[in-house]
Short mmCIF file of C-alpha atoms and ligand atoms in Angstrom, two decimals:
data_model
loop_
_atom_site.label_atom_id
_atom_site.label_comp_id
_atom_site.label_asym_id
_atom_site.label_seq_id
_atom_site.Cartn_x
_atom_site.Cartn_y
_atom_site.Cartn_z
CA MET X 1 -24.99 5.69 -12.55
CA SER X 2 -23.27 2.65 -10.43
CA GLY X 3 -19.24 2.65 -10.06
CA ARG X 4 -17.04 -0.36 -10.22
CA LEU X 5 -16.99 -0.26 -6.54
CA GLN X 6 -20.86 0.45 -5.53
CA ASP X 7 -21.11 0.02 -1.91
CA ARG X 8 -18.06 -2.12 -1.33
CA VAL X 9 -16.27 -1.02 2.00
CA ALA X 10 -12.63 -0.40 1.92
CA ILE X 11 -9.94 -0.06 4.68
CA ILE X 12 -6.69 1.64 2.77
CA THR X 13 -3.94 1.96 5.24
CA GLY X 14 -1.86 4.58 5.11
CA ALA X 15 -4.13 6.86 3.07
CA GLY X 16 -3.16 10.51 4.42
CA GLN X 17 -1.09 11.32 1.62
CA GLY X 18 0.28 9.98 -1.59
CA ILE X 19 -0.65 6.77 -3.07
CA GLY X 20 -2.97 5.92 -0.15
CA LEU X 21 -4.78 9.16 -0.66
CA ALA X 22 -5.05 8.59 -4.21
CA TYR X 23 -6.05 5.46 -3.99
CA THR X 24 -9.02 6.87 -1.50
CA LYS X 25 -10.11 9.68 -3.80
CA ARG X 26 -10.67 6.83 -6.82
CA PHE X 27 -12.34 4.16 -4.80
CA LEU X 28 -14.74 6.98 -3.33
CA ALA X 29 -15.71 8.27 -6.73
CA GLU X 30 -16.43 4.16 -7.98
CA GLY X 31 -18.61 4.28 -5.29
CA ALA X 32 -16.45 2.86 -2.70
CA LYS X 33 -17.19 3.18 1.07
CA VAL X 34 -13.54 4.14 3.07
CA VAL X 35 -11.87 3.99 5.75
CA ILE X 36 -8.83 5.63 6.19
CA ALA X 37 -6.18 3.81 8.63
CA GLU X 38 -3.72 6.04 9.27
CA ILE X 39 -0.67 6.85 12.10
CA ASP X 40 -0.41 9.89 11.37
CA VAL X 41 -3.73 12.23 12.84
CA GLU X 42 -2.38 15.62 11.10
CA ARG X 43 -2.10 14.01 7.38
CA ALA X 44 -5.75 12.17 7.87
CA ARG X 45 -7.23 15.54 9.42
CA LYS X 46 -5.88 17.24 6.01
CA ALA X 47 -6.99 14.35 3.78
CA LEU X 48 -10.66 14.44 5.35
CA THR X 49 -10.75 18.05 4.89
CA HIS X 50 -9.83 17.43 1.09
CA LEU X 51 -12.34 14.87 0.70
CA ALA X 52 -15.06 17.06 2.19
CA GLU X 53 -14.22 19.65 -0.36
CA LEU X 54 -14.60 17.16 -2.88
CA GLY X 55 -18.11 16.13 -1.34
CA TYR X 56 -17.40 13.57 0.93
CA GLY X 57 -18.61 13.07 4.34
CA GLY X 58 -18.86 10.76 7.25
CA ASP X 59 -21.32 8.28 5.45
CA ARG X 60 -18.89 7.70 2.74
CA VAL X 61 -15.34 8.33 4.40
CA GLN X 62 -13.77 7.75 7.70
CA PHE X 63 -10.62 7.62 9.70
CA GLN X 64 -9.25 5.37 12.34
CA LYS X 65 -6.05 6.15 13.83
CA THR X 66 -4.13 3.14 13.10
CA ASP X 67 -0.76 1.74 13.82
CA ILE X 68 -0.60 -1.28 11.47
CA SER X 69 2.67 -2.64 13.11
CA ASP X 70 0.40 -3.02 16.37
CA GLU X 71 -2.04 -5.89 16.98
CA ASP X 72 -4.03 -4.56 18.99
CA SER X 73 -4.68 -1.31 16.23
CA ALA X 74 -5.04 -3.65 13.55
CA ASN X 75 -7.60 -5.61 15.31
CA ALA X 76 -9.62 -1.93 16.31
CA CYS X 77 -9.15 -0.90 12.77
CA ALA X 78 -11.30 -4.13 11.39
CA THR X 79 -13.66 -3.28 14.41
CA ALA X 80 -14.73 0.36 13.83
CA THR X 81 -14.95 0.04 10.29
CA VAL X 82 -17.68 -3.06 10.75
CA ASP X 83 -19.25 -0.45 13.68
CA TRP X 84 -19.41 2.15 11.02
CA PHE X 85 -20.12 0.27 7.49
CA GLY X 86 -21.49 -2.71 8.31
CA THR X 87 -18.56 -5.41 7.08
CA ILE X 88 -14.72 -5.34 5.11
CA ASP X 89 -14.90 -5.80 1.30
CA ILE X 90 -11.86 -4.41 0.50
CA LEU X 91 -8.41 -4.38 2.31
CA VAL X 92 -5.49 -2.03 0.78
CA ASN X 93 -2.56 -2.51 2.37
CA ASN X 94 -0.71 0.75 1.26
CA ALA X 95 0.94 2.39 4.12
CA ALA X 96 5.05 1.86 4.93
CA LEU X 97 7.49 3.37 6.34
CA TYR X 98 8.92 4.81 3.47
CA TYR X 99 8.63 8.90 3.61
CA ASP X 100 10.57 8.41 6.53
CA ILE X 101 12.61 5.98 5.24
CA ASP X 102 16.77 5.99 6.31
CA ASN X 103 18.06 3.90 4.02
CA GLU X 104 21.26 4.76 5.17
CA ASN X 105 20.83 3.05 8.61
CA ASN X 106 22.12 -0.60 8.41
CA SER X 107 21.52 -1.74 11.65
CA PHE X 108 19.53 -4.72 12.88
CA GLU X 109 17.53 -3.06 14.98
CA TYR X 110 16.10 -0.59 12.50
CA LEU X 111 15.60 -3.61 10.05
CA GLN X 112 13.41 -5.02 12.13
CA GLN X 113 11.85 -2.16 12.35
CA VAL X 114 11.01 -1.58 9.03
CA PHE X 115 9.92 -5.41 8.65
CA LYS X 116 8.18 -4.74 11.85
CA VAL X 117 5.76 -2.20 9.84
CA ASN X 118 6.35 -2.59 6.26
CA LEU X 119 5.76 -6.50 6.13
CA HIS X 120 4.29 -7.78 9.92
CA GLY X 121 2.41 -4.49 9.67
CA ALA X 122 0.41 -6.02 6.26
CA TRP X 123 -0.08 -9.35 7.90
CA LEU X 124 -1.47 -8.02 10.78
CA MET X 125 -4.18 -6.29 8.76
CA ALA X 126 -4.84 -9.08 6.85
CA ARG X 127 -5.08 -10.98 10.35
CA ALA X 128 -7.77 -8.62 11.65
CA CYS X 129 -10.23 -8.11 8.06
CA ALA X 130 -9.87 -11.76 6.54
CA PRO X 131 -12.02 -13.28 9.05
CA VAL X 132 -15.20 -10.70 8.38
CA MET X 133 -14.15 -11.44 4.78
CA VAL X 134 -14.28 -15.61 5.08
CA GLU X 135 -17.74 -15.38 7.05
CA ARG X 136 -19.22 -13.42 4.15
CA GLY X 137 -17.59 -15.53 1.44
CA ARG X 138 -15.95 -12.41 -0.60
CA GLY X 139 -13.30 -10.51 -0.32
CA ARG X 140 -10.44 -8.33 -1.32
CA ILE X 141 -6.81 -8.02 -0.10
CA ILE X 142 -4.31 -5.67 -2.20
CA ASN X 143 -0.67 -5.30 -0.98
CA GLN X 144 1.61 -2.74 -2.22
CA SER X 145 4.83 -3.71 -3.00
CA SER X 146 7.80 -1.62 -5.23
CA ALA X 147 9.22 -2.04 -8.16
CA ALA X 148 12.30 -1.35 -5.65
CA ALA X 149 12.07 -5.28 -4.85
CA TYR X 150 13.19 -6.34 -8.01
CA LEU X 151 16.13 -3.48 -8.23
CA TYR X 152 19.09 -5.27 -7.06
CA GLN X 153 21.46 -3.24 -8.66
CA LEU X 154 20.71 -0.81 -5.86
CA PRO X 155 23.41 -1.97 -3.24
CA PRO X 156 26.58 -0.01 -3.18
CA MET X 157 29.08 -0.75 -5.13
CA GLY X 158 32.92 -0.90 -5.24
CA GLU X 159 34.93 -2.11 -2.20
CA PHE X 160 33.19 -4.34 0.46
CA LYS X 161 32.72 -2.77 3.77
CA GLU X 162 29.82 -4.96 5.40
CA VAL X 163 26.55 -6.83 3.86
CA GLY X 164 23.50 -4.09 3.45
CA ALA X 165 20.60 -4.26 5.08
CA PHE X 166 17.95 -3.53 2.08
CA SER X 167 15.76 -2.70 4.53
CA TYR X 168 13.18 -1.32 2.02
CA SER X 169 13.27 -3.77 -0.82
CA GLN X 170 13.88 -6.59 1.52
CA THR X 171 9.81 -5.67 2.93
CA LYS X 172 8.64 -5.25 -0.43
CA TRP X 173 9.94 -8.53 -1.68
CA GLY X 174 8.34 -9.83 1.41
CA ILE X 175 4.81 -8.40 0.44
CA ILE X 176 5.23 -10.64 -2.57
CA GLY X 177 5.34 -13.66 -1.02
CA LEU X 178 2.89 -12.81 1.78
CA THR X 179 0.49 -12.18 -1.46
CA LYS X 180 1.13 -15.60 -2.27
CA PHE X 181 0.68 -17.58 0.48
CA LEU X 182 -2.51 -15.57 1.51
CA ALA X 183 -4.09 -15.69 -1.84
CA ALA X 184 -3.73 -19.71 -1.47
CA GLN X 185 -5.15 -20.11 2.20
CA LEU X 186 -8.27 -17.41 1.33
CA GLY X 187 -8.84 -18.32 -2.26
CA PRO X 188 -11.24 -21.62 -1.32
CA PHE X 189 -13.01 -18.52 0.57
CA ASN X 190 -13.58 -16.49 -2.30
CA VAL X 191 -11.03 -14.04 -1.22
CA THR X 192 -8.46 -12.94 -3.81
CA VAL X 193 -5.09 -11.36 -2.72
CA ASN X 194 -2.71 -9.43 -5.28
CA CYS X 195 -0.21 -7.39 -5.01
CA ILE X 196 0.43 -3.79 -6.70
CA ALA X 197 4.37 -2.84 -7.36
CA PRO X 198 4.55 1.13 -8.40
CA GLY X 199 7.58 2.74 -9.60
CA VAL X 200 8.91 5.70 -8.91
CA THR X 201 5.81 7.53 -8.31
CA MET X 202 5.60 11.29 -7.62
CA THR X 203 4.80 11.18 -4.63
CA GLU X 204 5.75 13.76 -1.43
CA ALA X 205 7.63 10.88 -0.27
CA THR X 206 9.35 10.38 -3.33
CA LYS X 207 10.22 14.27 -3.52
CA LYS X 208 11.73 14.13 -0.10
CA ILE X 209 13.61 10.78 -0.65
CA VAL X 210 14.48 11.08 -4.33
CA PRO X 211 17.10 13.58 -5.74
CA GLU X 212 15.16 15.53 -8.33
CA GLU X 213 17.96 15.49 -10.87
CA PHE X 214 17.70 12.00 -10.49
CA MET X 215 13.91 11.60 -12.02
CA PRO X 216 15.05 12.07 -15.69
CA PHE X 217 17.61 8.95 -15.24
CA VAL X 218 14.48 6.71 -13.20
CA THR X 219 11.97 7.76 -15.97
CA MET X 220 15.13 7.03 -18.89
CA MET X 221 15.16 3.59 -17.67
CA THR X 222 11.63 2.98 -18.29
CA ALA X 223 9.45 2.20 -21.22
CA MET X 224 7.07 4.92 -21.21
CA LYS X 225 9.74 7.87 -20.70
CA LYS X 226 7.26 9.63 -18.20
CA GLU X 227 7.25 10.22 -14.72
CA LEU X 228 4.35 8.40 -12.48
CA GLN X 229 1.87 9.94 -10.78
CA PRO X 230 -0.24 8.80 -7.71
CA GLU X 231 -3.31 8.66 -10.33
CA ASP X 232 -1.75 6.14 -12.59
CA ILE X 233 -1.67 3.68 -10.02
CA THR X 234 -4.76 3.58 -8.73
CA GLY X 235 -6.35 1.81 -11.74
CA ALA X 236 -4.48 -1.53 -11.02
CA ALA X 237 -6.06 -1.00 -7.65
CA VAL X 238 -9.94 -0.88 -8.41
CA PHE X 239 -9.07 -3.36 -10.76
CA PHE X 240 -7.99 -6.17 -8.26
CA ALA X 241 -11.24 -4.76 -5.94
CA SER X 242 -13.69 -5.36 -8.72
CA ASP X 243 -15.71 -8.39 -9.81
CA ASP X 244 -13.58 -8.29 -13.12
CA ALA X 245 -10.73 -9.80 -10.62
CA ALA X 246 -12.74 -12.16 -9.73
CA MET X 247 -10.28 -15.29 -10.31
CA ILE X 248 -7.05 -13.54 -10.51
CA THR X 249 -5.08 -13.87 -7.27
CA GLY X 250 -1.41 -14.23 -5.88
CA GLN X 251 -0.31 -11.81 -8.76
CA VAL X 252 2.02 -8.92 -8.48
CA LEU X 253 1.31 -6.31 -11.24
CA CYS X 254 4.09 -3.75 -11.68
CA VAL X 255 2.46 -0.58 -12.48
CA ASP X 256 6.08 1.03 -13.07
CA GLY X 257 5.99 2.31 -16.86
CA GLY X 258 7.61 -0.26 -17.99
CA GLY X 259 10.45 -0.53 -15.67
CA ALA X 260 11.16 -3.85 -13.87
CA MET X 261 8.73 -6.19 -16.55
CA PRO X 262 9.48 -8.94 -14.19
CA GLY X 263 7.89 -12.25 -15.25
N1 NAD O 1 5.75 6.84 -4.12
C1 NAD O 1 6.86 5.64 -4.99
O1 NAD O 1 7.54 6.17 -5.39
C2 NAD O 1 6.30 4.32 -4.30
C3 NAD O 1 7.29 3.57 -5.08
C4 NAD O 1 6.67 1.92 -4.88
C5 NAD O 1 5.74 1.96 -3.63
N2 NAD O 1 5.23 2.76 -3.01
C6 NAD O 1 4.83 2.20 -1.80
O2 NAD O 1 3.33 2.65 -1.99
C7 NAD O 1 3.05 2.90 -0.40
C8 NAD O 1 2.78 4.35 -0.33
O3 NAD O 1 3.76 5.41 -1.23
P1 NAD O 1 3.85 6.69 -0.54
O4 NAD O 1 4.81 7.24 -1.74
O5 NAD O 1 2.31 7.40 -0.72
O6 NAD O 1 4.17 7.10 0.77
P2 NAD O 1 4.32 7.58 2.19
O7 NAD O 1 5.59 7.76 3.17
O8 NAD O 1 3.41 9.27 1.66
O9 NAD O 1 2.98 7.25 2.62
C9 NAD O 1 2.65 5.97 3.43
C10 NAD O 1 1.59 6.64 4.66
O10 NAD O 1 1.94 5.44 5.52
C11 NAD O 1 1.64 6.28 6.55
N3 NAD O 1 2.08 5.00 7.66
C12 NAD O 1 3.73 4.75 8.16
N4 NAD O 1 3.62 3.73 8.95
C13 NAD O 1 2.08 3.37 9.35
C14 NAD O 1 1.90 2.58 10.25
N5 NAD O 1 2.90 1.69 11.45
N6 NAD O 1 0.31 2.68 10.48
C15 NAD O 1 -0.40 3.16 9.88
N7 NAD O 1 0.20 4.06 8.90
C16 NAD O 1 1.70 4.16 8.52
C17 NAD O 1 2.52 7.43 6.66
O11 NAD O 1 1.43 8.30 7.77
C18 NAD O 1 2.10 7.98 5.11
O12 NAD O 1 0.67 8.63 5.19
C19 NAD O 1 4.02 2.70 0.18
O13 NAD O 1 3.53 1.79 0.81
C20 NAD O 1 5.46 2.62 -0.58
O14 NAD O 1 6.52 1.61 -0.09
C21 NAD O 1 5.93 3.98 -3.47
#
């Protein structure tokens, strides 16, 4: 039986762990071929070993060491994907500074660094992959925002000291804007661009960043009252990547158990 993404070629950035790895497993299960575009070689190697145990070899999944915030590296990832699998059907812009995010760092330099990876990196990857999609007259770009983009209440309360950087949330809001501009430009070429905004999801990164005792409060603020697992996010990505979403573009889908509820 063929999957919903049978023989589609996908690049998934930051797929060495967490949600990116969950996307990779689900895309492979749906018949896709995947290139893991990851900066952390150790994480990627572990992911490849895990995927090999599940029966996926080099004919289905490859790793390209990629720094999405570096022009040459982003371009090299697109080229390597075409060399391996012949084309690029889907780009999932999942990578971001999240595991290593320093929410206390309010400096301009750090704000620029977070933008360089989380927002400009997604743009560089889209710029590298779009020409292949446009030439074929078909493509899907799926950007990863976050429900954090909508959490305006997060900044510190109380006595004013200085304007916050809100680096992570700013970039995740920027991803929503990037989605809409790319969607408008690429739509005439049959390339859709959509965005997923997950809520707090129980990845390695979240377990490191969000104090355990805070999690009941997080889930209490959602309609579903349950912790989100990485696998809960994957169905939205398959949908956006599939033929079912052929006429859906420029949209943001919050997969957060009913937390942010924008729109
Ligand atoms: N986990 C959550 O609660 C949550 C919620 C909303 C949105 N998100 C977003 O989902 C995505 C994945 O989240 P996660 O929890 O799996 O995070 P994570 O930090 O575990 O995974 C991100 C991956 O991206 C890689 N990466 C970082 N910089 C890179 C670069 N310059 N080039 C290539 N790869 C790079 C990391 O090595 C890592 O493997 C991120 O965009 C994150 O912001 C996560």
